[in-house]
Amino acid sequence: MIRLDDKVAIVTGGGRGLGRAYALALAGAGACVVVNDLGVRLDGSAPGDQSAGAVVNEIRRAGGHAIANTDSVADPAAVQRLVDSTLALFQRIDIVVNNAGIVRSRPIEAMGDADFDDVLAVHLRGTFLCTRAAMRAMRAAGRGGRIINTTSGRAYYAPSAGTANYASAKGGIISLTGVAAVEGKDAGIICNALSPLARTRMSAQYLANDQDDALDPATVAPLVVFLASDAAAGVTGQVFRVARGEIATVTTAMGPPIRSTRGRWTAEEIAERIPSIIASTPT
């Protein structure tokens, strides 16, 4: 049985949906969990609801250990406060799950600067800030650690109108995950990313009427528990797609090259050959 006894985990966006499922599962496996959530609306406005506290109460009623935190992952000082307060209380950080996110769907031509910047600030910048602070603490402690990020199929295979900000952030998180895995390897810091499909507040416009039990956020949580555990040693730099009971790795693939006979192409030759180049792209 995989256990996380004596481990300390931070879960951002832990008050609802997938984050709540992760927090409950990590606590159920024995970890002490810091449930971080601003308690905002889906678009990031009106912070202050008690979602983080509600999850903490669930964990405590089940016999687990948890505290609530409402610091913003988009604010460097707040992220440092989150990490420092966790270290002050528990003397260690072993696991960070970067899950916080907001949505502001607009077509590119109608998307305001703030709509773009604010979404990247929470998803991409927030993941970077939490990863940086966690890696510093983990390296200093000398015990290694686990960082689990969140990306989306919108970034790599299913672009959707109105998601330029969200998809851009999630694409950046894939790259950030790879770099963190490389840089953390010597310190035993393992970094992976999830690309989950689940029925949550964020996915409601797409999945609200899909009652497939495999879309319950709790179905994704066991992978988080595994990746947070000692059993995942050596599994790093991976992106895992988790959807409807299936788990797969996601990679960036390059199709077989088509070479010019002269070593240089003309625009006309490219126009003639481009259909075969596109047709050979891996799916």
XYZ file of C-alpha atoms in Angstrom:
283
model
C 0.000 0.000 0.000
C 1.303 3.443 -0.921
C 1.430 5.707 2.115
C 2.504 9.311 2.631
C 2.836 9.281 6.405
C 4.990 12.120 7.771
C 4.901 13.888 4.384
C 3.664 17.476 4.033
C 1.789 18.543 0.910
C 0.641 21.895 -0.440
C -2.298 21.783 -2.859
C -3.092 25.063 -4.614
C -6.649 25.535 -5.762
C -7.490 22.869 -3.214
C -10.936 24.118 -2.268
C -12.927 22.651 -5.125
C -13.001 20.141 -7.939
C -9.744 18.401 -8.738
C -7.805 20.228 -6.038
C -10.259 19.114 -3.382
C -10.020 15.520 -4.632
C -6.220 15.679 -4.498
C -6.206 17.143 -0.988
C -8.587 14.480 0.317
C -6.608 11.666 -1.315
C -3.234 12.911 -0.069
C -4.609 13.270 3.442
C -6.199 9.842 3.182
C -2.756 8.422 2.404
C -1.364 10.009 5.556
C 0.039 13.357 4.413
C -0.470 16.611 6.276
C -2.099 18.905 3.715
C -2.037 22.669 3.300
C -5.197 23.460 1.347
C -4.522 26.694 -0.529
C -7.467 28.454 -2.149
C -8.373 32.121 -2.526
C -12.046 31.242 -2.720
C -12.657 33.197 -5.920
C -15.217 32.952 -8.670
C -14.286 31.100 -11.835
C -12.970 34.309 -13.428
C -10.767 35.090 -10.435
C -12.991 37.778 -8.931
C -14.551 38.116 -5.469
C -12.112 36.231 -3.239
C -13.134 35.225 0.227
C -15.396 32.178 0.263
C -14.601 29.410 2.695
C -13.834 26.580 0.262
C -10.351 25.881 1.662
C -11.684 25.719 5.204
C -14.481 23.402 4.149
C -11.995 20.908 2.688
C -9.845 21.146 5.802
C -12.901 20.297 7.890
C -13.606 17.271 5.680
C -10.064 16.041 6.157
C -10.145 16.547 9.912
C -13.499 14.802 10.278
C -11.944 11.798 8.530
C -9.073 11.803 11.020
C -6.526 13.571 8.827
C -4.352 16.627 9.339
C -4.806 19.826 7.314
C -4.749 23.603 7.483
C -6.272 26.225 5.214
C -4.352 28.943 3.384
C -5.706 31.790 1.263
C -2.527 33.293 -0.210
C -2.516 34.158 -3.926
C -0.238 32.010 -6.085
C 0.139 34.940 -8.498
C 1.881 37.090 -5.861
C 5.567 36.305 -5.157
C 5.379 37.585 -1.588
C 2.230 35.583 -0.907
C 3.783 32.406 -2.305
C 6.832 32.867 -0.108
C 4.510 33.410 2.848
C 2.701 30.165 1.968
C 5.974 28.235 1.915
C 7.419 29.926 4.999
C 4.275 29.358 7.063
C 4.177 25.698 6.020
C 7.804 25.240 7.050
C 7.206 27.049 10.330
C 4.292 24.777 11.200
C 5.446 21.423 9.827
C 9.246 21.914 9.415
C 9.156 20.396 5.925
C 7.565 20.462 2.469
C 7.598 17.213 0.530
C 4.875 17.638 -2.086
C 3.465 20.568 -4.047
C 0.481 20.159 -6.346
C 0.087 23.219 -8.585
C -3.604 23.148 -9.426
C -4.910 26.711 -8.987
C -6.527 28.271 -12.030
C -9.080 30.708 -13.380
C -10.887 31.007 -16.697
C -11.777 34.036 -18.812
C -12.906 32.796 -22.197
C -12.809 35.342 -25.016
C -11.978 35.217 -28.717
C -8.500 36.591 -29.376
C -9.832 39.742 -31.011
C -12.077 40.457 -28.032
C -9.609 39.462 -25.309
C -8.428 42.349 -23.177
C -4.893 42.651 -21.864
C -6.047 41.885 -18.325
C -7.968 38.815 -19.494
C -4.762 37.411 -20.959
C -2.369 38.555 -18.251
C -4.496 37.525 -15.266
C -5.037 33.979 -16.529
C -1.313 33.524 -17.186
C -0.556 35.054 -13.784
C -2.501 32.352 -11.958
C -1.779 29.319 -14.142
C 1.749 29.832 -15.469
C 3.291 32.435 -13.175
C 1.629 30.823 -10.158
C 3.045 27.432 -11.100
C 6.491 28.974 -11.565
C 6.413 30.867 -8.271
C 5.259 27.856 -6.262
C 7.720 25.564 -8.032
C 10.627 27.941 -7.426
C 9.840 28.418 -3.745
C 9.263 24.700 -3.221
C 12.449 23.667 -5.021
C 14.498 26.050 -2.902
C 13.014 24.615 0.289
C 13.339 21.009 -0.873
C 16.945 21.447 -1.965
C 17.856 23.115 1.321
C 16.268 20.277 3.298
C 18.129 17.624 1.320
C 15.235 15.163 1.272
C 14.128 15.592 -2.334
C 10.501 16.253 -3.125
C 7.616 15.960 -5.528
C 6.112 18.705 -7.688
C 2.972 17.941 -9.672
C 1.774 20.523 -12.188
C -1.429 20.837 -14.191
C -1.671 21.257 -17.943
C -4.500 20.665 -20.405
C -5.256 19.070 -23.736
C -6.116 22.588 -24.910
C -2.368 23.205 -25.007
C -1.242 20.290 -27.149
C -3.962 18.559 -29.131
C -7.420 20.112 -28.771
C -7.277 23.891 -29.283
C -10.607 25.549 -28.648
C -11.929 28.983 -29.556
C -11.828 31.446 -26.695
C -8.951 29.817 -24.815
C -5.851 31.650 -26.085
C -4.908 32.744 -22.563
C -5.627 29.394 -20.917
C -4.006 27.264 -23.632
C -0.917 29.494 -23.719
C -0.492 29.143 -19.966
C -0.956 25.391 -20.045
C 1.567 25.034 -22.875
C 4.077 26.981 -20.839
C 3.502 24.673 -17.887
C 4.531 21.671 -19.995
C 7.850 23.364 -20.759
C 8.304 24.491 -17.155
C 7.720 20.940 -15.949
C 10.464 19.593 -18.190
C 12.978 22.191 -17.066
C 12.132 21.685 -13.386
C 12.614 17.929 -13.812
C 16.075 18.465 -15.294
C 17.152 21.040 -12.722
C 15.749 19.164 -9.742
C 17.156 15.752 -10.594
C 20.423 16.133 -8.708
C 18.506 17.032 -5.538
C 15.971 14.224 -5.844
C 13.211 16.663 -6.772
C 10.795 14.972 -9.149
C 8.475 17.081 -11.307
C 5.625 15.818 -13.476
C 2.424 17.242 -14.914
C -1.142 16.025 -15.192
C -3.525 16.716 -18.038
C -6.798 15.690 -16.403
C -10.309 15.450 -17.778
C -12.902 15.683 -15.032
C -16.284 17.214 -14.347
C -15.525 20.399 -12.404
C -16.623 24.005 -12.214
C -13.988 24.894 -14.805
C -15.097 22.236 -17.303
C -18.828 22.663 -16.743
C -19.485 24.278 -20.118
C -18.153 21.154 -21.823
C -19.037 18.337 -19.436
C -22.009 19.511 -17.354
C -24.369 17.022 -18.997
C -21.910 14.138 -19.159
C -22.659 11.926 -16.183
C -19.904 9.390 -16.842
C -18.719 8.283 -13.398
C -15.165 8.185 -14.763
C -15.269 12.007 -14.901
C -15.475 12.281 -11.119
C -12.403 14.274 -9.964
C -11.692 11.499 -7.472
C -10.719 9.222 -10.376
C -7.656 11.402 -11.071
C -6.468 11.568 -7.465
C -4.786 8.119 -7.261
C -2.229 9.224 -9.866
C -1.438 12.249 -7.708
C -0.919 9.999 -4.685
C 1.412 7.773 -6.701
C 3.430 10.677 -8.121
C 3.718 12.155 -4.624
C 5.076 8.922 -3.189
C 8.446 7.209 -2.920
C 7.137 4.666 -5.436
C 7.451 7.332 -8.146
C 11.211 7.690 -7.747
C 12.703 8.019 -11.220
C 9.428 9.057 -12.843
C 10.108 12.664 -13.769
C 9.576 15.123 -16.603
C 6.434 13.295 -17.715
C 3.033 14.621 -18.742
C 0.191 12.222 -17.985
C -3.186 12.472 -19.685
C -5.884 11.152 -17.329
C -9.354 10.797 -18.832
C -12.294 8.416 -18.413
C -10.287 5.735 -16.669
C -7.352 5.905 -19.061
C -3.805 7.103 -18.357
C -1.318 7.898 -21.114
C 1.909 9.827 -21.453
C 1.922 12.918 -23.651
C 4.944 13.774 -25.775
C 5.889 16.299 -28.413
C 6.558 14.354 -31.602
C 8.271 15.333 -34.844
C 7.197 13.695 -38.069
C 9.652 12.064 -40.471
C 11.504 14.712 -42.487
C 11.176 15.138 -46.223
C 14.475 16.273 -47.683
C 15.229 18.491 -50.602
C 17.339 16.725 -53.203
C 19.539 19.842 -53.440
C 19.684 20.584 -49.718
C 17.704 23.796 -50.210
C 14.019 24.344 -50.753
C 12.157 26.767 -52.955
C 8.779 28.089 -51.891
C 7.249 26.333 -54.902
C 8.733 22.966 -53.923
C 7.418 23.390 -50.396
C 3.957 24.179 -51.755
C 4.079 20.943 -53.744
C 5.316 18.782 -50.872
C 3.497 20.318 -47.894
C 0.498 17.928 -48.071
C 2.778 14.921 -47.604
C 4.693 16.669 -44.815
C 1.481 17.351 -42.907
C 0.116 13.877 -43.615
C 3.173 12.287 -41.993
C 2.692 14.144 -38.699
C 2.125 11.745 -35.781
C -1.335 11.939 -34.241
